[in-house]
Every structure is written in structure tokens, then in C-alpha cells.
Amino acid sequence: MFETAVTLDQFIQASIDTLYMVGMSLLIGSLIGIPLGIAIVVTRPGGILQNKIIYTVLNPIINIVRSVPFIILMVAIIPFTRIVVGTSIGTNAAIVPLIIFISPFIARLVENSLLEVNPGIIEAAESMGATPFQVIWHFLLPEAFGSLILSITTATIGLIGATAMAGTVGGGGVGNIAIIYGYQRFDTFAMIATVVILIIFVQGIQSSGNVLARKARKE
Amino acid sequence: MTMIEMRSIHKTYKRKNITTEALKEINLQVEEGDIFGVIGYSGAGKSTLVRLVNYLERPTGGKVIVDGQELDKMSDSKLRAMKKQIGMIFQHFNLLESKTIFDNVAIPLILSKKPKAEIKKRVMELLEFIGLSDKAKSYPKELSGGQKQRVGIARALASNPKILLCDEATSALDPQTTQSILQLLKRVNQEYNITVMIITHEMSVIQEVCNRVAVMEAGEIIEQGSVLDVFGHPQHPTTKSFVQTVIHNNIPESVKRTLKQTDNSRVFRLEIQGDSASEPIVNQLMKNYEVEVNILFANMTEIQETTLVIMYLQFEGAGNDVEKAIQFLVEKGANMEEVTA
């Protein structure tokens, strides 16, 4: 059972690849998803920058992208991926669909977090003569901060799952080892090791997310 | 000087095909230095009314003039500058849970990009004023409701406003805490010379601190005037029922039952305010006039640091003796109204 064709170096490299894919797509996905989430909160009817056009355009786009399962999205956008990174195989190629997958997900999570903020806080901000930017920066985001951390934690865990899927199309990372060795070559140890690595990642991320969120909520 | 003026304000909400008239033909003047109360049952439109003053709600028709300037003619940035002149406190305080008490009070100053040293000085001064200097580093969730409202007041005062709007500011507080918040609002009014507008459904709040009052019902102001006048002789049934929550204003049922009515007996409601209330007028009346006076009911209330006396008196006398007695009381400053007991 402990016989495996996978070397320790391969496991380490795969873990690094997974973290790299998760990290990069989370970073870029957040840069797209957070502003997008803010945009749909402030432009919604009754929002501080109510704008029917922006809202009715953004809202369905997010829904459409989110309704495509990642494994299909990954394959469907291969031509686009080629244009962006020049190849459709490998870690960098996997990051492109990961970003497209996670950005609208983050946007929805951010939307939920921001909508949880007591509307009275926004009213207080407006009564002080805050500009829309100040309302977002000084009131909305700080008040939602703890919840935002949990949202990003959820997104990160979603990404770990997606990177494993990216392994099936040569995306690299621990998912790749699970498919190539664990599944195709019946290497049980590789399979178990992959699962354990993924569990450790998820547990670690969730726990740190919880700790940070508690801190942000001054609990 | 008039600080807040509303001229024939209308406010309608359209939702799908249903139009609701929240405010109808509101005319209102709040003078500088007033503590102006607006009272009404929930749904009367008072919250909408107070939000017109800082344009959190915009009127469908009519004019809102604050400190001599018409709000409707202002650009967004001018309006924001105007809002800094108008502080507001809320029923549920609306403090930032994620920030310390210091930062909560500092926020209006941060928005105005004031220098750090100035912010620190001003915030500490305000925390001193509300008596919470030791809570600067605490978070709102560590504070009681009354303390949170004090912080709300300090925050509203940070940018040195001319007006303080209070939207049901004491409705979530117990009676004792309400008292202390009302006393603080009085100090805000006197020490900083800030015009205060209070929205409430509790007549005791009006009685405690306001000098003028408007009574609202179904989007209209049904009665307004000085608190003494409105408490002394409320006209509208709704106003009467509000006044009754703090002043007993009727002949008690038990007295009514035993009351002997003869042909020459008449019952009057006497209402007298201020210094004349402390004169022994009933005594003088009985000494100098040929009438029998029976006090059916008497109540003395302190409003606005003066006394308001309401009595129901039964007079019995021959000829026009009763008329003469009434004449005497009117000369003494009483408001007399004949009633059927």
C-alpha cells in the first residue's frame, strides 16, 4: 500500500503548483470580483449609486458565468486561454479559467457580505454628507470586513476544488497527481496522499479565515 | 431667525401602481434655538418629515429651507456640505461596530479631512461632554444603549452642526436612560446653541424638553404651537389622547357618578399657566364672590419650567354671580371653558 511511483519532490512540487494556482487566481479574481460585488450592491435599486443600466447588465453576466460548471468552463474557453497565455496546458493555462470561474463567485459573496451591513449605517453615513466613495470606504467595507474575510475563505476553498479539476486537463498541482497516478495507474497511496494534502489545505484556510474574521469582528 | 422651514411639502411614494401619500401640505417653521418636537403614532409620517431636513428624503413638492438656503437648488456637493451642518441621531444608534468609540466620534471629521491633531482634540472634548472619556478605546458592543446614544450624540456634534435631528432617539431606551439622554439634549441645545428637532411617539419626551410641538397624523400636521398651549388646550382628538398620556385631563369617573347637578350649577374647565398658577385664586374667588365652588378635579404639571394647572370646577350661585366669578378668573389669566360633566 505504501508503494508509490510518486516521489516526495513531486508531491512538494504539486502542492506548490496548487498553492500557486489558488493564490494567483484568488488575487486576480479578488481584484475583479470585489469591485464587481461592490458595483452590484451600490447600483442596485435603492443603492447609494442606483443605476439601472449597470445593474441590469452586471447581474445576469455574473449569473451566466456562474451557471457553467468549472470543468465545462475550462474546456469551453480553451481558445481564449491560448490567446492570453499562449498555451492551454499547464499551471498558467489553468489560472485563466480559474479567474473567470472565481471572479463572479467572489462578486456574489461580496454582495451578500455587503448587504448584511445594517442599512442604518449607510443612512448615518449619508446624513454626515459622506461621498459615495466615502460611504463604501469608511462605512460599508469596514462594517462588512469580518464577513468579507469569511467570503474570501469560502472562495479560496472553492478554488482548491477547482484546481484539482484543472489537474484533469494537465493543469498541474495535486489534482494532476490524483488523476495521473491515483486514478489512471491505481496508485492508492498517491490518491490518499492527495486527499490528505487537500484536507490539510482546506482545514488550514478555513481555520485561519475564522480566526481573522473573529478578529475583524472584535470578538 | 428661522432655522428650518417647510413650505407646502408633499411626499408621495409610487410602488408598482400604488401611490401612497406620506406627507400632505406640510408647513412648518423651526426657529433658531428651538427644541422642536414632532409627535405622532407610527406611520404618521414623522420619520419622513425629519429626513426632509437633511434631504435623506426628497419632497415630491414644496420647499425645504434650512438656515436660509433652499435645499432643492443645491448641487450634490453643496448639499453634502450642508449636511455637515446638520447632525442626526437614530433610534438604533447606527454606530460602526467595527470601530472604537473614538473612531466613531471622529468619523465626521475624517470625512472632512481634518488634521489628526485637531480630530483628537475635538473627539476628546466631545467624549468629555458626554461623560464617556474612559470609553474611547471600547467598541460599541461593550456599551449600554444609553451610552451608545451618547456616542451617537457626540458623533452628530463632531462637525459643529447648527441643527441636531433626533429620530426616535429615546424609543429604544428605558425611562431612566431616556431622562438622561433628554437632559443631554437640553445641554446640547443650551451650551452649543444648537436647534434640535425631536421625532417621538412619547408625549413625555415632548413635555420634558421641547418648547414647540407639531402633532402629526396620516401625513398631516394636525396641530402645532408652543408646548404649553398644546398641552393646555389640545384641539384635535389625537392631540388630546397624546396629552392624556402625561396629563390627566378629565373628571374622574367616580366624581362624575356622585356629582349632583342642579339648575344653577355649571361646570367649567379652568386652565392656567405660569405665575398666576401659583396665586391663591380659588381662595380669593370664594372670599369675594357669592358662589359655591366645588373642585371636581385638579392637576398641576410642570412644562417648560412653568406650571400648567388644569381644574374642573363646579359653580353654584344665584343670578349672574357665576358669570362674575368666571369674569374674575379670566382676568387672572385663566382659560375658562364650560363643559357638561
Coordinates of C-alpha atoms in Angstrom, one line a residue:
Chain A
M1 CA 0.0 0.0 0.0
F2 CA 2.9 2.4 0.7
E3 CA 4.4 1.7 -2.7
T4 CA 4.1 4.6 -4.9
A5 CA 5.6 5.9 -8.1
V6 CA 5.3 9.5 -6.9
T7 CA 8.3 11.0 -5.3
L8 CA 8.3 13.4 -2.4
D9 CA 9.6 16.1 -4.7
Q10 CA 6.7 15.6 -7.0
F11 CA 4.3 15.9 -4.1
I12 CA 6.0 19.1 -2.9
Q13 CA 6.1 20.5 -6.5
A14 CA 2.4 19.6 -6.9
S15 CA 1.5 21.3 -3.6
I16 CA 3.4 24.4 -4.7
D17 CA 1.6 24.4 -8.0
T18 CA -1.7 24.1 -6.3
L19 CA -1.0 26.9 -4.0
Y20 CA 0.4 29.0 -6.9
M21 CA -2.8 28.5 -8.9
V22 CA -5.0 29.2 -5.9
G23 CA -3.0 32.2 -4.9
M24 CA -2.8 33.8 -8.4
S25 CA -6.4 33.2 -9.3
L26 CA -7.6 34.3 -5.9
L27 CA -5.6 37.5 -6.2
I28 CA -6.7 38.4 -9.7
G29 CA -10.2 37.0 -9.0
S30 CA -10.5 39.3 -6.0
L31 CA -9.3 42.3 -7.9
I32 CA -12.1 41.7 -10.3
G33 CA -14.7 40.1 -8.0
I34 CA -14.6 42.6 -5.1
P35 CA -15.2 45.7 -7.2
L36 CA -17.8 43.8 -9.1
G37 CA -19.6 42.8 -5.9
I38 CA -19.4 46.4 -4.7
A39 CA -20.7 47.6 -8.0
I40 CA -23.8 45.5 -7.9
V41 CA -24.5 46.5 -4.3
V42 CA -24.3 50.2 -4.9
T43 CA -26.1 50.3 -8.3
R44 CA -29.0 48.1 -7.2
P45 CA -32.4 49.8 -6.8
G46 CA -32.2 51.8 -3.7
G47 CA -28.4 51.7 -3.6
I48 CA -26.2 54.7 -3.0
L49 CA -25.3 55.0 -6.7
Q50 CA -28.5 53.4 -8.0
N51 CA -28.0 52.7 -11.7
K52 CA -30.5 50.6 -13.6
I53 CA -28.3 50.0 -16.7
I54 CA -25.1 48.9 -14.9
Y55 CA -27.1 46.7 -12.5
T56 CA -29.2 45.0 -15.2
V57 CA -26.0 44.4 -17.3
L58 CA -23.8 43.1 -14.5
N59 CA -26.3 40.9 -12.6
P60 CA -27.1 38.5 -15.5
I61 CA -23.4 38.3 -16.6
I62 CA -22.5 37.1 -13.1
N63 CA -25.3 34.6 -13.2
I64 CA -24.4 33.3 -16.7
V65 CA -20.8 32.7 -15.8
R66 CA -21.7 31.1 -12.5
S67 CA -24.1 28.7 -14.1
V68 CA -21.3 27.0 -16.2
P69 CA -19.7 24.2 -14.2
F70 CA -15.9 24.7 -13.9
I71 CA -15.0 21.5 -15.8
I72 CA -17.0 22.7 -18.8
L73 CA -15.9 26.3 -18.5
M74 CA -12.3 25.2 -18.5
V75 CA -12.7 23.3 -21.8
A76 CA -15.0 25.8 -23.4
I77 CA -12.6 28.7 -23.1
I78 CA -9.5 26.9 -24.3
P79 CA -9.2 29.2 -27.4
F80 CA -9.4 32.3 -25.1
T81 CA -6.8 30.8 -22.8
R82 CA -4.5 30.2 -25.7
I83 CA -4.8 33.9 -26.7
V84 CA -4.0 35.0 -23.2
V85 CA -1.1 32.7 -22.1
G86 CA -0.1 31.1 -25.4
T87 CA -0.9 27.6 -24.3
S88 CA -3.8 25.6 -23.0
I89 CA -1.8 23.2 -20.9
G90 CA 0.0 23.7 -17.6
T91 CA -0.4 25.7 -14.4
N92 CA -0.5 29.2 -16.0
A93 CA -3.1 28.0 -18.5
A94 CA -5.3 26.7 -15.6
I95 CA -5.2 30.1 -14.0
V96 CA -7.2 31.8 -16.8
P97 CA -10.4 29.7 -16.4
L98 CA -9.9 29.7 -12.6
I99 CA -10.1 33.5 -12.6
I100 CA -13.1 33.5 -14.9
F101 CA -14.7 30.9 -12.6
I102 CA -13.9 32.6 -9.3
S103 CA -14.5 36.3 -10.1
P104 CA -18.3 36.1 -10.3
F105 CA -18.4 33.8 -7.3
I106 CA -16.4 36.3 -5.3
A107 CA -18.7 39.1 -6.6
R108 CA -21.8 37.2 -5.3
L109 CA -20.1 36.5 -1.9
V110 CA -19.0 40.1 -1.6
E111 CA -22.6 41.2 -2.5
N112 CA -24.0 39.1 0.3
S113 CA -21.5 40.4 2.8
L114 CA -22.2 44.0 2.0
L115 CA -25.9 43.5 2.0
E116 CA -25.6 42.3 5.6
V117 CA -24.4 45.7 6.7
N118 CA -27.1 47.5 8.7
P119 CA -28.8 50.0 6.3
G120 CA -28.9 52.4 9.2
I121 CA -25.1 52.7 9.0
I122 CA -25.5 53.8 5.4
E123 CA -28.2 56.3 6.4
A124 CA -25.9 57.6 9.1
A125 CA -23.1 58.0 6.6
E126 CA -25.3 59.9 4.2
S127 CA -26.6 62.1 7.0
M128 CA -22.9 63.1 7.6
G129 CA -22.6 64.2 4.0
A130 CA -20.2 61.4 3.0
T131 CA -19.5 61.0 -0.7
P132 CA -20.4 57.6 -2.3
F133 CA -16.8 56.6 -2.2
Q134 CA -16.5 57.6 1.5
V135 CA -19.7 55.6 2.2
I136 CA -18.0 52.5 0.6
W137 CA -14.6 53.0 2.1
H138 CA -15.3 54.3 5.6
F139 CA -18.6 52.5 6.4
L140 CA -19.6 49.7 4.1
L141 CA -16.2 47.9 3.8
P142 CA -15.1 48.2 7.5
E143 CA -18.5 47.0 8.7
A144 CA -18.5 44.1 6.3
F145 CA -14.8 43.2 6.9
G146 CA -15.3 40.2 9.1
S147 CA -17.9 38.8 6.7
L148 CA -15.7 39.6 3.7
I149 CA -12.9 37.5 5.2
L150 CA -15.2 34.6 5.5
S151 CA -16.4 35.1 1.9
I152 CA -12.8 35.1 0.6
T153 CA -12.2 32.0 2.7
T154 CA -15.1 30.2 1.1
A155 CA -13.9 31.4 -2.4
T156 CA -10.4 30.0 -1.6
I157 CA -11.8 26.6 -0.7
G158 CA -13.9 26.6 -3.9
L159 CA -10.7 27.4 -5.8
I160 CA -8.8 24.4 -4.3
G161 CA -11.6 22.2 -5.5
A162 CA -11.4 23.8 -8.9
T163 CA -7.6 23.5 -9.2
A164 CA -8.0 19.7 -8.6
M165 CA -10.3 19.6 -11.6
A166 CA -7.8 21.6 -13.6
G167 CA -5.5 18.7 -13.0
T168 CA -7.6 16.5 -15.3
V169 CA -6.6 18.6 -18.3
G170 CA -3.0 18.9 -17.4
G171 CA -3.3 21.8 -15.1
G172 CA -0.7 20.6 -12.7
G173 CA -1.0 20.6 -8.9
V174 CA -2.2 17.8 -6.6
G175 CA -5.2 17.2 -8.7
N176 CA -2.9 16.2 -11.5
I177 CA -1.2 13.6 -9.3
A178 CA -4.5 12.2 -8.2
I179 CA -5.7 11.7 -11.8
I180 CA -2.5 10.5 -13.4
Y181 CA -1.2 8.3 -10.6
G182 CA -4.1 7.7 -8.3
Y183 CA -6.8 7.1 -10.8
Q184 CA -5.2 6.1 -14.1
R185 CA -2.4 3.9 -12.5
F186 CA -4.3 2.7 -9.5
D187 CA -1.7 4.2 -7.1
T188 CA -3.7 4.2 -3.9
F189 CA -1.1 5.9 -1.9
A190 CA -0.9 8.8 -4.3
M191 CA -4.7 9.1 -4.1
I192 CA -4.8 9.0 -0.3
A193 CA -1.9 11.5 -0.1
T194 CA -3.6 13.9 -2.4
V195 CA -6.8 13.8 -0.4
V196 CA -4.9 14.3 2.8
I197 CA -3.0 17.3 1.3
L198 CA -6.3 18.8 0.1
I199 CA -7.9 18.3 3.6
I200 CA -4.9 20.0 5.2
F201 CA -5.2 22.9 2.8
V202 CA -8.9 23.3 3.3
Q203 CA -8.7 23.0 7.1
G204 CA -5.8 25.4 7.3
I205 CA -7.5 28.0 5.2
Q206 CA -10.9 27.7 6.9
S207 CA -9.3 27.9 10.4
S208 CA -7.2 31.0 9.6
G209 CA -10.2 32.6 7.9
N210 CA -12.3 32.0 11.0
V211 CA -9.6 33.5 13.3
L212 CA -9.1 36.5 11.1
A213 CA -12.9 37.1 10.8
R214 CA -13.3 36.9 14.6
K215 CA -10.5 39.4 15.0
A216 CA -12.1 41.8 12.5
R217 CA -15.4 41.5 14.3
K218 CA -13.7 42.4 17.6
E219 CA -14.9 39.3 19.3
Chain B
M1 CA -34.3 83.6 12.9
T2 CA -35.9 80.7 11.2
M3 CA -33.6 77.7 11.1
I4 CA -35.8 75.1 9.3
E5 CA -38.7 76.0 7.1
M6 CA -41.0 73.7 5.2
R7 CA -43.4 75.2 2.7
S8 CA -46.4 73.1 1.4
I9 CA -44.4 69.9 1.4
H10 CA -45.8 66.9 -0.3
K11 CA -44.3 63.5 -0.5
T12 CA -45.7 60.6 -2.4
Y13 CA -44.3 57.1 -2.9
K14 CA -45.1 55.2 -6.0
R15 CA -44.7 51.5 -5.9
K16 CA -45.9 49.5 -8.8
N17 CA -49.3 51.1 -9.3
I18 CA -50.0 52.1 -5.8
T19 CA -49.4 55.7 -4.8
T20 CA -49.0 56.4 -1.1
E21 CA -49.2 60.0 0.2
A22 CA -46.7 60.1 3.0
L23 CA -46.9 63.8 3.6
K24 CA -49.6 66.2 2.7
E25 CA -49.3 70.0 2.7
I26 CA -46.8 70.3 5.5
N27 CA -46.0 73.8 6.6
L28 CA -43.6 74.2 9.4
Q29 CA -41.1 76.6 10.9
V30 CA -38.4 75.8 13.4
E31 CA -36.8 78.9 14.9
E32 CA -33.1 79.0 15.9
G33 CA -32.6 77.7 19.4
D34 CA -35.9 75.8 19.4
I35 CA -36.3 72.2 20.7
F36 CA -39.0 71.3 18.3
G37 CA -40.9 68.1 18.9
V38 CA -42.8 66.2 16.3
I39 CA -45.2 63.6 17.7
G40 CA -47.4 61.1 16.1
Y41 CA -48.3 57.4 16.0
S42 CA -46.2 55.2 13.9
G43 CA -46.9 55.6 10.2
A44 CA -47.9 59.2 10.7
G45 CA -45.1 60.4 8.5
K46 CA -42.8 61.9 11.2
S47 CA -39.7 59.9 10.2
T48 CA -40.2 61.0 6.6
L49 CA -40.6 64.6 7.8
V50 CA -37.4 64.7 9.7
R51 CA -35.5 63.2 6.8
L52 CA -36.5 66.1 4.6
V53 CA -34.4 68.4 6.7
N54 CA -31.2 66.8 5.6
Y55 CA -32.6 65.6 2.3
L56 CA -32.2 61.9 3.1
E57 CA -35.7 62.0 1.6
R58 CA -36.6 64.5 -1.1
P59 CA -40.0 66.1 -1.3
T60 CA -42.3 65.4 -4.2
G61 CA -43.5 69.0 -4.0
G62 CA -42.8 72.1 -1.9
K63 CA -39.7 73.7 -0.5
V64 CA -37.3 72.9 2.3
I65 CA -35.3 75.9 3.5
V66 CA -32.5 75.3 6.0
D67 CA -30.6 78.2 7.5
G68 CA -31.9 80.4 4.8
Q69 CA -30.9 78.2 1.9
E70 CA -33.3 76.2 -0.3
L71 CA -32.1 72.6 -0.4
D72 CA -33.6 71.8 -3.8
K73 CA -31.4 74.4 -5.5
M74 CA -28.2 72.9 -4.2
S75 CA -25.7 70.8 -6.1
D76 CA -24.8 67.4 -4.7
S77 CA -21.5 68.7 -3.2
K78 CA -23.2 71.8 -1.7
L79 CA -25.8 69.5 -0.2
R80 CA -23.1 67.4 1.3
A81 CA -21.5 70.5 2.8
M82 CA -24.9 71.5 4.2
K83 CA -25.4 68.0 5.8
K84 CA -22.3 68.6 7.8
Q85 CA -24.3 71.5 9.4
I86 CA -27.0 69.0 10.4
G87 CA -26.2 66.3 12.9
M88 CA -28.5 63.3 13.2
I89 CA -29.1 60.6 15.8
F90 CA -31.1 57.4 15.4
Q91 CA -33.3 55.0 17.4
H92 CA -30.9 52.2 16.9
F93 CA -27.8 54.5 17.2
N94 CA -26.2 53.2 13.9
L95 CA -22.7 53.2 15.3
L96 CA -19.9 51.4 13.4
E97 CA -19.5 48.1 15.3
S98 CA -16.1 47.7 13.7
K99 CA -14.6 50.9 15.1
T100 CA -13.8 52.2 18.5
I101 CA -15.8 54.8 20.3
F102 CA -13.1 57.3 19.5
D103 CA -13.1 56.4 15.8
N104 CA -16.9 56.5 15.7
V105 CA -17.0 60.1 17.0
A106 CA -14.1 61.0 14.8
I107 CA -15.7 59.8 11.6
P108 CA -17.4 63.1 10.5
L109 CA -14.1 64.8 11.0
I110 CA -12.2 62.2 9.0
L111 CA -14.7 62.6 6.2
S112 CA -14.0 66.4 6.2
K113 CA -10.2 65.5 6.1
K114 CA -9.4 67.5 9.2
P115 CA -5.8 67.2 10.6
K116 CA -5.2 64.4 13.0
A117 CA -4.3 66.6 16.0
E118 CA -7.4 68.6 15.6
I119 CA -9.5 65.4 15.4
K120 CA -8.0 64.1 18.6
K121 CA -8.6 67.3 20.5
R122 CA -12.2 67.6 19.3
V123 CA -13.1 64.0 19.9
M124 CA -11.7 64.0 23.5
E125 CA -13.6 67.2 24.1
L126 CA -16.8 65.6 22.9
L127 CA -16.2 62.4 24.9
E128 CA -15.7 64.6 28.0
F129 CA -19.0 66.4 27.2
I130 CA -21.0 63.1 27.0
G131 CA -19.1 61.7 30.1
L132 CA -17.5 58.8 28.3
S133 CA -13.9 59.8 28.2
D134 CA -12.9 56.4 29.6
K135 CA -14.6 54.5 26.8
A136 CA -12.5 56.0 24.0
K137 CA -10.9 52.6 23.2
S138 CA -14.0 50.5 23.7
Y139 CA -16.2 49.1 21.0
P140 CA -19.9 49.9 20.7
K141 CA -20.9 46.3 21.6
E142 CA -19.3 46.9 25.0
L143 CA -21.6 49.8 25.7
S144 CA -25.2 50.0 27.1
G145 CA -28.0 51.5 25.0
G146 CA -27.8 54.9 26.8
Q147 CA -24.1 55.0 26.3
K148 CA -24.4 54.2 22.6
Q149 CA -26.9 57.0 22.2
R150 CA -24.4 59.4 24.0
V151 CA -21.8 58.3 21.5
G152 CA -24.3 59.0 18.7
I153 CA -24.8 62.5 20.0
A154 CA -21.1 63.1 20.2
R155 CA -20.7 61.9 16.7
A156 CA -23.5 64.1 15.5
L157 CA -21.9 67.1 17.2
A158 CA -18.4 66.5 15.9
S159 CA -18.7 68.7 12.9
N160 CA -20.2 71.6 14.9
P161 CA -23.6 71.5 13.4
K162 CA -26.3 74.1 13.7
I163 CA -29.1 71.6 13.8
L164 CA -29.5 68.2 15.6
L165 CA -32.2 65.8 14.3
C166 CA -33.3 63.1 16.7
D167 CA -35.2 60.3 15.1
E168 CA -36.9 58.4 17.9
A169 CA -33.6 58.7 19.8
T170 CA -35.0 57.5 23.1
S171 CA -37.6 55.0 21.9
A172 CA -35.2 52.0 22.4
L173 CA -34.2 53.1 25.9
D174 CA -35.7 52.6 29.4
P175 CA -37.4 55.6 31.1
Q176 CA -34.4 56.4 33.3
T177 CA -31.9 56.3 30.5
T178 CA -34.4 58.3 28.4
Q179 CA -34.3 61.0 31.1
S180 CA -30.6 61.3 31.0
I181 CA -30.5 61.4 27.2
L182 CA -33.1 64.2 27.2
Q183 CA -31.1 66.1 29.7
L184 CA -28.1 65.8 27.5
L185 CA -30.1 67.0 24.5
K186 CA -31.1 70.0 26.6
R187 CA -27.5 70.7 27.3
V188 CA -26.7 70.4 23.6
N189 CA -29.3 73.0 22.9
Q190 CA -28.2 75.4 25.6
E191 CA -24.4 75.1 25.7
Y192 CA -23.9 74.8 21.9
N193 CA -26.9 76.8 20.9
I194 CA -28.0 74.0 18.5
T195 CA -31.5 73.9 17.2
V196 CA -32.9 70.5 18.0
M197 CA -35.7 68.6 16.2
I198 CA -37.1 65.6 18.0
I199 CA -39.3 62.9 16.5
T200 CA -41.1 60.8 19.0
H201 CA -44.3 58.9 19.9
E202 CA -43.9 59.6 23.6
M203 CA -45.6 62.7 24.9
S204 CA -43.4 62.7 28.0
V205 CA -40.4 63.4 25.7
I206 CA -42.1 66.5 24.4
Q207 CA -43.1 67.5 27.9
E208 CA -39.6 67.1 29.2
V209 CA -37.6 69.1 26.7
C210 CA -39.5 70.7 23.8
N211 CA -40.6 74.2 23.6
R212 CA -42.7 73.8 20.5
V213 CA -44.5 70.8 19.1
A214 CA -46.2 69.6 16.0
V215 CA -48.7 66.8 16.1
M216 CA -48.9 64.6 13.0
E217 CA -51.5 62.2 11.8
A218 CA -51.8 60.4 8.4
G219 CA -49.2 62.6 6.8
E220 CA -50.5 65.9 8.0
I221 CA -49.7 68.3 10.8
I222 CA -53.0 68.4 12.7
E223 CA -51.9 70.8 15.4
Q224 CA -48.8 72.9 16.2
G225 CA -47.7 75.5 18.6
S226 CA -46.0 76.1 21.9
V227 CA -45.9 73.1 24.1
L228 CA -47.7 74.9 26.9
D229 CA -50.6 75.8 24.6
V230 CA -50.9 72.4 23.1
F231 CA -50.8 70.8 26.5
G232 CA -53.1 73.4 27.9
H233 CA -55.9 73.2 25.3
P234 CA -55.4 70.4 22.8
Q235 CA -57.9 70.8 19.9
H236 CA -57.7 67.6 17.9
P237 CA -58.8 64.3 19.3
T238 CA -55.4 62.7 18.6
T239 CA -53.6 65.5 20.3
K240 CA -56.0 65.1 23.3
S241 CA -55.2 61.5 23.5
F242 CA -51.4 62.2 23.4
V243 CA -51.8 64.9 26.1
Q244 CA -53.7 62.5 28.2
T245 CA -50.8 60.1 28.4
V246 CA -49.0 62.6 30.5
I247 CA -51.7 64.9 32.0
H248 CA -54.9 63.7 33.4
N249 CA -57.4 65.9 31.8
N250 CA -60.8 64.6 32.7
I251 CA -63.2 64.5 35.6
P252 CA -62.6 61.1 37.2
E253 CA -65.5 58.7 36.7
S254 CA -66.1 58.3 40.4
V255 CA -66.5 62.0 40.8
K256 CA -68.8 62.1 37.8
R257 CA -71.1 59.5 39.3
T258 CA -71.6 61.3 42.6
L259 CA -71.9 64.7 41.0
K260 CA -75.2 66.5 41.9
Q261 CA -76.4 68.6 39.1
T262 CA -78.8 71.4 39.9
D263 CA -80.4 74.0 37.7
N264 CA -77.9 76.8 38.8
S265 CA -74.8 74.7 38.8
R266 CA -72.4 74.9 36.0
V267 CA -69.1 73.1 35.4
F268 CA -66.1 74.8 33.9
R269 CA -62.7 73.6 32.8
L270 CA -60.1 76.0 34.1
E271 CA -56.6 76.1 32.6
I272 CA -54.0 78.5 33.8
Q273 CA -50.3 78.8 33.2
G274 CA -47.2 80.4 34.6
D275 CA -47.1 82.7 37.7
S276 CA -50.9 83.1 38.0
A277 CA -51.0 79.4 38.7
S278 CA -49.3 79.9 42.0
E279 CA -51.7 82.6 43.2
P280 CA -54.4 81.5 45.6
I281 CA -57.1 82.4 43.1
V282 CA -59.7 79.8 44.2
N283 CA -59.4 81.2 47.7
Q284 CA -59.9 84.8 46.5
L285 CA -62.8 83.6 44.4
M286 CA -64.6 82.1 47.3
K287 CA -63.9 85.1 49.6
N288 CA -65.1 87.8 47.1
Y289 CA -67.9 86.2 45.2
E290 CA -71.2 84.8 46.2
V291 CA -70.7 81.4 44.6
E292 CA -70.2 77.9 45.9
V293 CA -67.1 76.3 44.3
N294 CA -66.6 72.6 44.2
I295 CA -63.3 71.3 42.8
L296 CA -64.1 68.2 40.9
F297 CA -60.6 67.7 39.6
A298 CA -57.2 69.4 39.7
N299 CA -53.9 68.7 38.1
M300 CA -50.7 70.6 38.1
T301 CA -47.9 69.8 35.6
E302 CA -44.5 71.3 35.1
I303 CA -43.8 72.0 31.4
Q304 CA -41.0 74.2 30.1
E305 CA -40.2 75.3 33.7
T306 CA -43.6 76.8 34.1
T307 CA -46.6 75.3 35.7
L308 CA -49.7 74.3 33.9
V309 CA -52.9 73.9 36.1
I310 CA -56.0 72.2 34.9
M311 CA -59.1 72.1 37.1
Y312 CA -62.7 71.2 36.7
L313 CA -64.8 73.4 38.9
Q314 CA -68.5 73.3 39.7
F315 CA -70.0 76.7 40.4
E316 CA -73.3 77.3 42.1
G317 CA -74.7 80.8 42.5
A318 CA -77.7 82.9 42.0
G319 CA -78.3 85.3 39.1
N320 CA -75.2 86.4 37.4
D321 CA -72.9 85.7 40.3
V322 CA -71.4 82.7 38.4
E323 CA -70.7 85.0 35.4
K324 CA -68.9 87.5 37.7
A325 CA -66.8 84.7 39.2
I326 CA -65.8 83.5 35.8
Q327 CA -65.0 87.0 34.7
F328 CA -62.7 87.3 37.7
L329 CA -60.9 84.1 36.8
V330 CA -60.4 85.2 33.2
E331 CA -58.9 88.5 34.4
K332 CA -56.5 86.4 36.5
G333 CA -55.3 84.8 33.3
A334 CA -57.3 81.6 33.3
N335 CA -58.8 80.0 30.3
M336 CA -62.4 79.1 31.1
E337 CA -64.5 76.7 29.1
E338 CA -67.9 75.5 30.1
V339 CA -68.3 71.7 29.9
T340 CA -71.1 69.2 30.5
A341 CA -70.0 66.9 33.3

